[in-house]
């Protein structure tokens, strides 16, 4: 089959790889219908996170079960399913607590020795604990299928940030980051009942999506100017809940600066320098809480799925460029150059 591999920074290729096969009774083989490129994939693409030459890449996908191991009980050949970006056994104490990303037997798609999601098929370990079944009719509905793909990562990650920030009805929320996760954080905050949502971003195409998702205000400034602008909007105070969806020093400093005393920050931006943006003395003095991390999206899918199926929420607009598998290298370039927000792959 064909799949995406990374050989070196800026060297993404689509090439022939061995077909996936059942290795354990709990495995399934999944034919990929939709996949996408994540902002976090760009760190490997830019050489800022290490990868072995020829390593697979991609962690967001959904598709059809083509083969199921003898120990798989919840899925059959022909089922339409979505895969969260981490596989998990579904039986350990962490899985029982909903923290599937800490499953001792779990792992990330595209890690050494595993299949990546940006290909024609994937071997899924621990299928019963990992996959979530979708209505078969969705396979023929392109918009819905695209919206459901967001459950594999960005929608659940935005929701995780909103939960970590303590968003609840009546709160004021500020979102740092206008990427797909930040935009889904806006959507999550609206879904959880936020009264006012301030989106920080300077790209009109993205802030237009933020407004469509529920943002009441947009702040285009950055750094100290952004902090001043948010506080001016809020009468000198910060926001009750702040979503940090970037992971840099500047974004974290901004997040702390725009948080109201006694408020909370939900952080889900993959950290690359953000630790230097944290001053625990300031957070201590102002009683600011910090909660977040890698999102256990498998635990959120059952909660979010009904709203996606009903159309109550529709994250599909975050995918602004659709490509075939052969065009994946160009898709990486588009996201790296910020000419695309999030690239949808149709193998």
mmCIF file of C-alpha atoms in Angstrom, residues 10-227:
data_model
loop_
_atom_site.group_PDB
_atom_site.id
_atom_site.type_symbol
_atom_site.label_atom_id
_atom_site.label_comp_id
_atom_site.label_asym_id
_atom_site.label_seq_id
_atom_site.Cartn_x
_atom_site.Cartn_y
_atom_site.Cartn_z
ATOM 1 C CA UNK A 10 11.077 19.065 4.847
ATOM 2 C CA UNK A 11 11.399 15.643 3.174
ATOM 3 C CA UNK A 12 7.947 14.061 3.211
ATOM 4 C CA UNK A 13 7.272 11.279 0.712
ATOM 5 C CA UNK A 14 4.375 9.038 -0.233
ATOM 6 C CA UNK A 15 5.743 5.607 -1.024
ATOM 7 C CA UNK A 16 5.025 1.897 -1.037
ATOM 8 C CA UNK A 17 5.129 0.225 2.389
ATOM 9 C CA UNK A 18 4.106 -3.267 3.550
ATOM 10 C CA UNK A 19 0.374 -3.832 3.858
ATOM 11 C CA UNK A 20 -0.797 -3.879 7.480
ATOM 12 C CA UNK A 21 -1.763 -7.285 8.868
ATOM 13 C CA UNK A 22 -3.313 -8.679 12.037
ATOM 14 C CA UNK A 23 -0.513 -9.331 14.545
ATOM 15 C CA UNK A 24 -2.512 -9.778 17.752
ATOM 16 C CA UNK A 25 -6.061 -11.107 18.262
ATOM 17 C CA UNK A 26 -7.132 -7.640 19.481
ATOM 18 C CA UNK A 27 -6.049 -5.900 16.228
ATOM 19 C CA UNK A 28 -8.102 -4.707 13.303
ATOM 20 C CA UNK A 29 -6.949 -3.539 9.897
ATOM 21 C CA UNK A 30 -8.625 -0.309 8.881
ATOM 22 C CA UNK A 31 -8.970 1.110 5.369
ATOM 23 C CA UNK A 32 -8.546 4.879 5.693
ATOM 24 C CA UNK A 33 -11.308 7.059 4.237
ATOM 25 C CA UNK A 34 -10.182 10.386 5.664
ATOM 26 C CA UNK A 35 -6.993 11.597 7.322
ATOM 27 C CA UNK A 36 -5.385 14.990 7.841
ATOM 28 C CA UNK A 37 -2.233 16.880 8.694
ATOM 29 C CA UNK A 38 -1.922 18.208 12.240
ATOM 30 C CA UNK A 39 -0.096 21.320 13.342
ATOM 31 C CA UNK A 40 1.980 19.101 15.619
ATOM 32 C CA UNK A 41 3.178 17.146 12.536
ATOM 33 C CA UNK A 42 4.934 20.325 11.478
ATOM 34 C CA UNK A 43 7.408 20.061 14.359
ATOM 35 C CA UNK A 44 8.785 16.887 12.790
ATOM 36 C CA UNK A 45 8.552 18.445 9.323
ATOM 37 C CA UNK A 46 10.594 21.454 10.497
ATOM 38 C CA UNK A 47 13.140 19.266 12.277
ATOM 39 C CA UNK A 48 12.158 20.488 15.729
ATOM 40 C CA UNK A 49 11.224 16.995 16.935
ATOM 41 C CA UNK A 50 13.302 13.949 16.049
ATOM 42 C CA UNK A 51 12.144 11.269 13.616
ATOM 43 C CA UNK A 52 13.965 8.307 12.154
ATOM 44 C CA UNK A 53 14.437 8.378 8.369
ATOM 45 C CA UNK A 54 11.556 6.465 6.811
ATOM 46 C CA UNK A 55 9.333 6.733 9.896
ATOM 47 C CA UNK A 56 5.585 6.863 9.305
ATOM 48 C CA UNK A 57 3.617 9.988 10.156
ATOM 49 C CA UNK A 58 0.031 11.119 10.784
ATOM 50 C CA UNK A 59 -2.300 10.453 13.711
ATOM 51 C CA UNK A 60 -5.815 11.591 12.700
ATOM 52 C CA UNK A 61 -7.966 9.251 10.617
ATOM 53 C CA UNK A 62 -11.224 7.372 10.243
ATOM 54 C CA UNK A 63 -12.194 4.506 7.992
ATOM 55 C CA UNK A 64 -13.721 1.094 7.395
ATOM 56 C CA UNK A 65 -12.778 -2.115 9.231
ATOM 57 C CA UNK A 66 -11.400 -4.523 6.627
ATOM 58 C CA UNK A 67 -10.239 -7.324 8.934
ATOM 59 C CA UNK A 68 -10.734 -8.056 12.628
ATOM 60 C CA UNK A 69 -8.716 -10.278 14.922
ATOM 61 C CA UNK A 70 -10.304 -13.201 16.734
ATOM 62 C CA UNK A 71 -10.258 -11.313 20.043
ATOM 63 C CA UNK A 72 -12.121 -8.253 18.769
ATOM 64 C CA UNK A 73 -15.673 -8.140 20.122
ATOM 65 C CA UNK A 74 -16.985 -4.650 19.372
ATOM 66 C CA UNK A 75 -16.306 -4.336 15.648
ATOM 67 C CA UNK A 76 -16.909 -6.292 12.475
ATOM 68 C CA UNK A 77 -15.758 -6.036 8.891
ATOM 69 C CA UNK A 78 -17.502 -3.108 7.201
ATOM 70 C CA UNK A 79 -17.923 -0.943 10.316
ATOM 71 C CA UNK A 80 -17.190 2.764 9.951
ATOM 72 C CA UNK A 81 -14.994 3.910 12.861
ATOM 73 C CA UNK A 82 -12.946 6.861 14.066
ATOM 74 C CA UNK A 83 -9.566 6.470 15.762
ATOM 75 C CA UNK A 84 -8.340 8.841 18.479
ATOM 76 C CA UNK A 85 -4.714 9.892 18.061
ATOM 77 C CA UNK A 86 -3.553 7.467 20.769
ATOM 78 C CA UNK A 87 -4.440 3.797 20.949
ATOM 79 C CA UNK A 88 -5.294 2.364 24.390
ATOM 80 C CA UNK A 89 -6.281 -1.008 25.813
ATOM 81 C CA UNK A 90 -9.498 0.196 27.449
ATOM 82 C CA UNK A 91 -8.959 -2.013 30.496
ATOM 83 C CA UNK A 92 -6.257 -0.389 32.651
ATOM 84 C CA UNK A 93 -6.852 1.944 35.599
ATOM 85 C CA UNK A 94 -5.964 5.018 33.542
ATOM 86 C CA UNK A 95 -8.423 4.057 30.798
ATOM 87 C CA UNK A 96 -11.103 3.536 33.443
ATOM 88 C CA UNK A 97 -10.410 7.088 34.671
ATOM 89 C CA UNK A 98 -10.649 8.466 31.134
ATOM 90 C CA UNK A 99 -6.925 9.220 30.909
ATOM 91 C CA UNK A 100 -6.333 6.999 27.883
ATOM 92 C CA UNK A 101 -3.174 8.884 26.921
ATOM 93 C CA UNK A 102 -1.463 7.380 29.986
ATOM 94 C CA UNK A 103 -2.410 3.773 29.143
ATOM 95 C CA UNK A 104 0.742 1.631 29.738
ATOM 96 C CA UNK A 105 -0.012 -0.376 26.584
ATOM 97 C CA UNK A 106 -1.007 2.654 24.549
ATOM 98 C CA UNK A 107 0.899 4.501 21.887
ATOM 99 C CA UNK A 108 0.842 7.215 19.238
ATOM 100 C CA UNK A 109 0.235 6.568 15.569
ATOM 101 C CA UNK A 110 3.411 7.137 13.609
ATOM 102 C CA UNK A 111 5.689 6.201 16.492
ATOM 103 C CA UNK A 112 8.588 3.909 15.600
ATOM 104 C CA UNK A 113 7.252 0.545 14.447
ATOM 105 C CA UNK A 114 3.621 1.645 14.154
ATOM 106 C CA UNK A 115 1.501 2.692 11.199
ATOM 107 C CA UNK A 116 0.768 6.343 10.585
ATOM 108 C CA UNK A 117 -2.664 7.662 9.735
ATOM 109 C CA UNK A 118 -1.647 9.342 6.474
ATOM 110 C CA UNK A 119 -1.847 6.239 4.335
ATOM 111 C CA UNK A 120 -4.243 3.806 2.706
ATOM 112 C CA UNK A 121 -4.617 1.492 5.712
ATOM 113 C CA UNK A 122 -3.638 1.139 9.381
ATOM 114 C CA UNK A 123 -3.218 -1.738 11.821
ATOM 115 C CA UNK A 124 -5.075 -0.722 14.977
ATOM 116 C CA UNK A 125 -3.941 -2.389 18.236
ATOM 117 C CA UNK A 126 -6.492 -2.874 21.027
ATOM 118 C CA UNK A 127 -9.367 -2.056 18.700
ATOM 119 C CA UNK A 128 -12.084 -2.512 21.341
ATOM 120 C CA UNK A 129 -10.424 0.018 23.648
ATOM 121 C CA UNK A 130 -9.443 2.461 20.931
ATOM 122 C CA UNK A 131 -11.970 2.798 18.118
ATOM 123 C CA UNK A 132 -15.446 4.325 18.219
ATOM 124 C CA UNK A 133 -18.158 3.159 15.832
ATOM 125 C CA UNK A 134 -19.867 5.696 13.594
ATOM 126 C CA UNK A 135 -23.177 5.428 11.706
ATOM 127 C CA UNK A 136 -22.539 3.661 8.398
ATOM 128 C CA UNK A 137 -24.585 6.272 6.516
ATOM 129 C CA UNK A 138 -21.958 8.898 7.344
ATOM 130 C CA UNK A 139 -19.589 7.279 4.839
ATOM 131 C CA UNK A 140 -21.613 8.766 1.978
ATOM 132 C CA UNK A 141 -21.934 12.254 3.512
ATOM 133 C CA UNK A 142 -18.740 14.153 2.722
ATOM 134 C CA UNK A 143 -19.358 17.108 5.053
ATOM 135 C CA UNK A 144 -20.361 14.906 7.984
ATOM 136 C CA UNK A 145 -17.426 12.577 7.410
ATOM 137 C CA UNK A 146 -15.088 15.565 7.525
ATOM 138 C CA UNK A 147 -16.716 16.840 10.730
ATOM 139 C CA UNK A 148 -16.391 13.384 12.315
ATOM 140 C CA UNK A 149 -12.681 13.305 11.455
ATOM 141 C CA UNK A 150 -12.186 16.226 13.872
ATOM 142 C CA UNK A 151 -13.107 13.830 16.706
ATOM 143 C CA UNK A 152 -9.777 12.075 16.192
ATOM 144 C CA UNK A 153 -7.875 15.033 17.655
ATOM 145 C CA UNK A 154 -8.632 18.736 17.248
ATOM 146 C CA UNK A 155 -12.222 18.822 18.489
ATOM 147 C CA UNK A 156 -11.456 16.736 21.569
ATOM 148 C CA UNK A 157 -8.257 18.693 22.178
ATOM 149 C CA UNK A 158 -10.123 22.003 22.060
ATOM 150 C CA UNK A 159 -12.692 20.519 24.435
ATOM 151 C CA UNK A 160 -9.917 19.339 26.777
ATOM 152 C CA UNK A 161 -8.555 22.887 26.900
ATOM 153 C CA UNK A 162 -11.996 24.301 27.694
ATOM 154 C CA UNK A 163 -12.506 21.735 30.450
ATOM 155 C CA UNK A 164 -9.039 22.454 31.864
ATOM 156 C CA UNK A 165 -9.786 26.176 31.836
ATOM 157 C CA UNK A 166 -12.980 25.592 33.790
ATOM 158 C CA UNK A 167 -15.377 26.925 31.161
ATOM 159 C CA UNK A 168 -18.965 26.836 32.383
ATOM 160 C CA UNK A 169 -22.185 28.748 31.701
ATOM 161 C CA UNK A 170 -21.746 32.484 32.110
ATOM 162 C CA UNK A 171 -17.952 32.571 32.033
ATOM 163 C CA UNK A 172 -15.788 34.871 29.962
ATOM 164 C CA UNK A 173 -13.238 32.973 27.865
ATOM 165 C CA UNK A 174 -10.179 34.057 25.897
ATOM 166 C CA UNK A 175 -8.519 31.781 23.344
ATOM 167 C CA UNK A 176 -4.834 32.188 22.480
ATOM 168 C CA UNK A 177 -4.142 30.653 19.073
ATOM 169 C CA UNK A 178 -6.044 30.733 15.789
ATOM 170 C CA UNK A 179 -5.064 27.289 14.540
ATOM 171 C CA UNK A 180 -7.493 24.397 14.257
ATOM 172 C CA UNK A 181 -7.206 23.518 17.953
ATOM 173 C CA UNK A 182 -7.763 27.110 19.069
ATOM 174 C CA UNK A 183 -10.800 27.385 16.803
ATOM 175 C CA UNK A 184 -12.167 24.139 18.212
ATOM 176 C CA UNK A 185 -11.517 25.603 21.666
ATOM 177 C CA UNK A 186 -13.823 28.478 20.719
ATOM 178 C CA UNK A 187 -16.448 25.954 19.640
ATOM 179 C CA UNK A 188 -16.008 23.972 22.850
ATOM 180 C CA UNK A 189 -16.326 27.089 25.005
ATOM 181 C CA UNK A 190 -19.548 28.045 23.230
ATOM 182 C CA UNK A 191 -20.889 24.504 23.660
ATOM 183 C CA UNK A 192 -20.106 24.617 27.398
ATOM 184 C CA UNK A 193 -22.083 27.835 27.830
ATOM 185 C CA UNK A 194 -19.486 30.629 27.824
ATOM 186 C CA UNK A 195 -21.128 34.057 27.768
ATOM 187 C CA UNK A 196 -18.290 35.927 26.058
ATOM 188 C CA UNK A 197 -15.475 34.455 23.977
ATOM 189 C CA UNK A 198 -12.487 36.515 22.854
ATOM 190 C CA UNK A 199 -10.433 34.967 20.054
ATOM 191 C CA UNK A 200 -6.838 36.134 19.657
ATOM 192 C CA UNK A 201 -5.711 35.953 16.034
ATOM 193 C CA UNK A 202 -4.621 38.117 13.157
ATOM 194 C CA UNK A 203 -5.621 36.028 10.125
ATOM 195 C CA UNK A 204 -9.038 37.149 8.918
ATOM 196 C CA UNK A 205 -9.936 33.813 7.336
ATOM 197 C CA UNK A 206 -9.336 32.136 10.682
ATOM 198 C CA UNK A 207 -10.993 34.743 12.874
ATOM 199 C CA UNK A 208 -14.030 34.586 10.587
ATOM 200 C CA UNK A 209 -14.275 30.891 11.477
ATOM 201 C CA UNK A 210 -13.812 31.798 15.145
ATOM 202 C CA UNK A 211 -16.800 34.141 14.947
ATOM 203 C CA UNK A 212 -18.848 31.458 13.222
ATOM 204 C CA UNK A 213 -17.893 29.060 16.018
ATOM 205 C CA UNK A 214 -19.046 31.472 18.722
ATOM 206 C CA UNK A 215 -16.397 34.139 19.310
ATOM 207 C CA UNK A 216 -17.955 37.445 20.359
ATOM 208 C CA UNK A 217 -14.749 39.489 20.020
ATOM 209 C CA UNK A 218 -11.479 39.274 18.093
ATOM 210 C CA UNK A 219 -8.123 40.709 19.212
ATOM 211 C CA UNK A 220 -5.473 40.923 16.495
ATOM 212 C CA UNK A 221 -2.626 42.247 18.651
ATOM 213 C CA UNK A 222 0.152 40.077 20.062
ATOM 214 C CA UNK A 223 2.279 40.150 23.214
ATOM 215 C CA UNK A 224 1.786 43.041 25.643
ATOM 216 C CA UNK A 225 -0.531 44.776 23.183
ATOM 217 C CA UNK A 226 -2.818 41.726 23.181
ATOM 218 C CA UNK A 227 -2.901 41.662 26.985
#
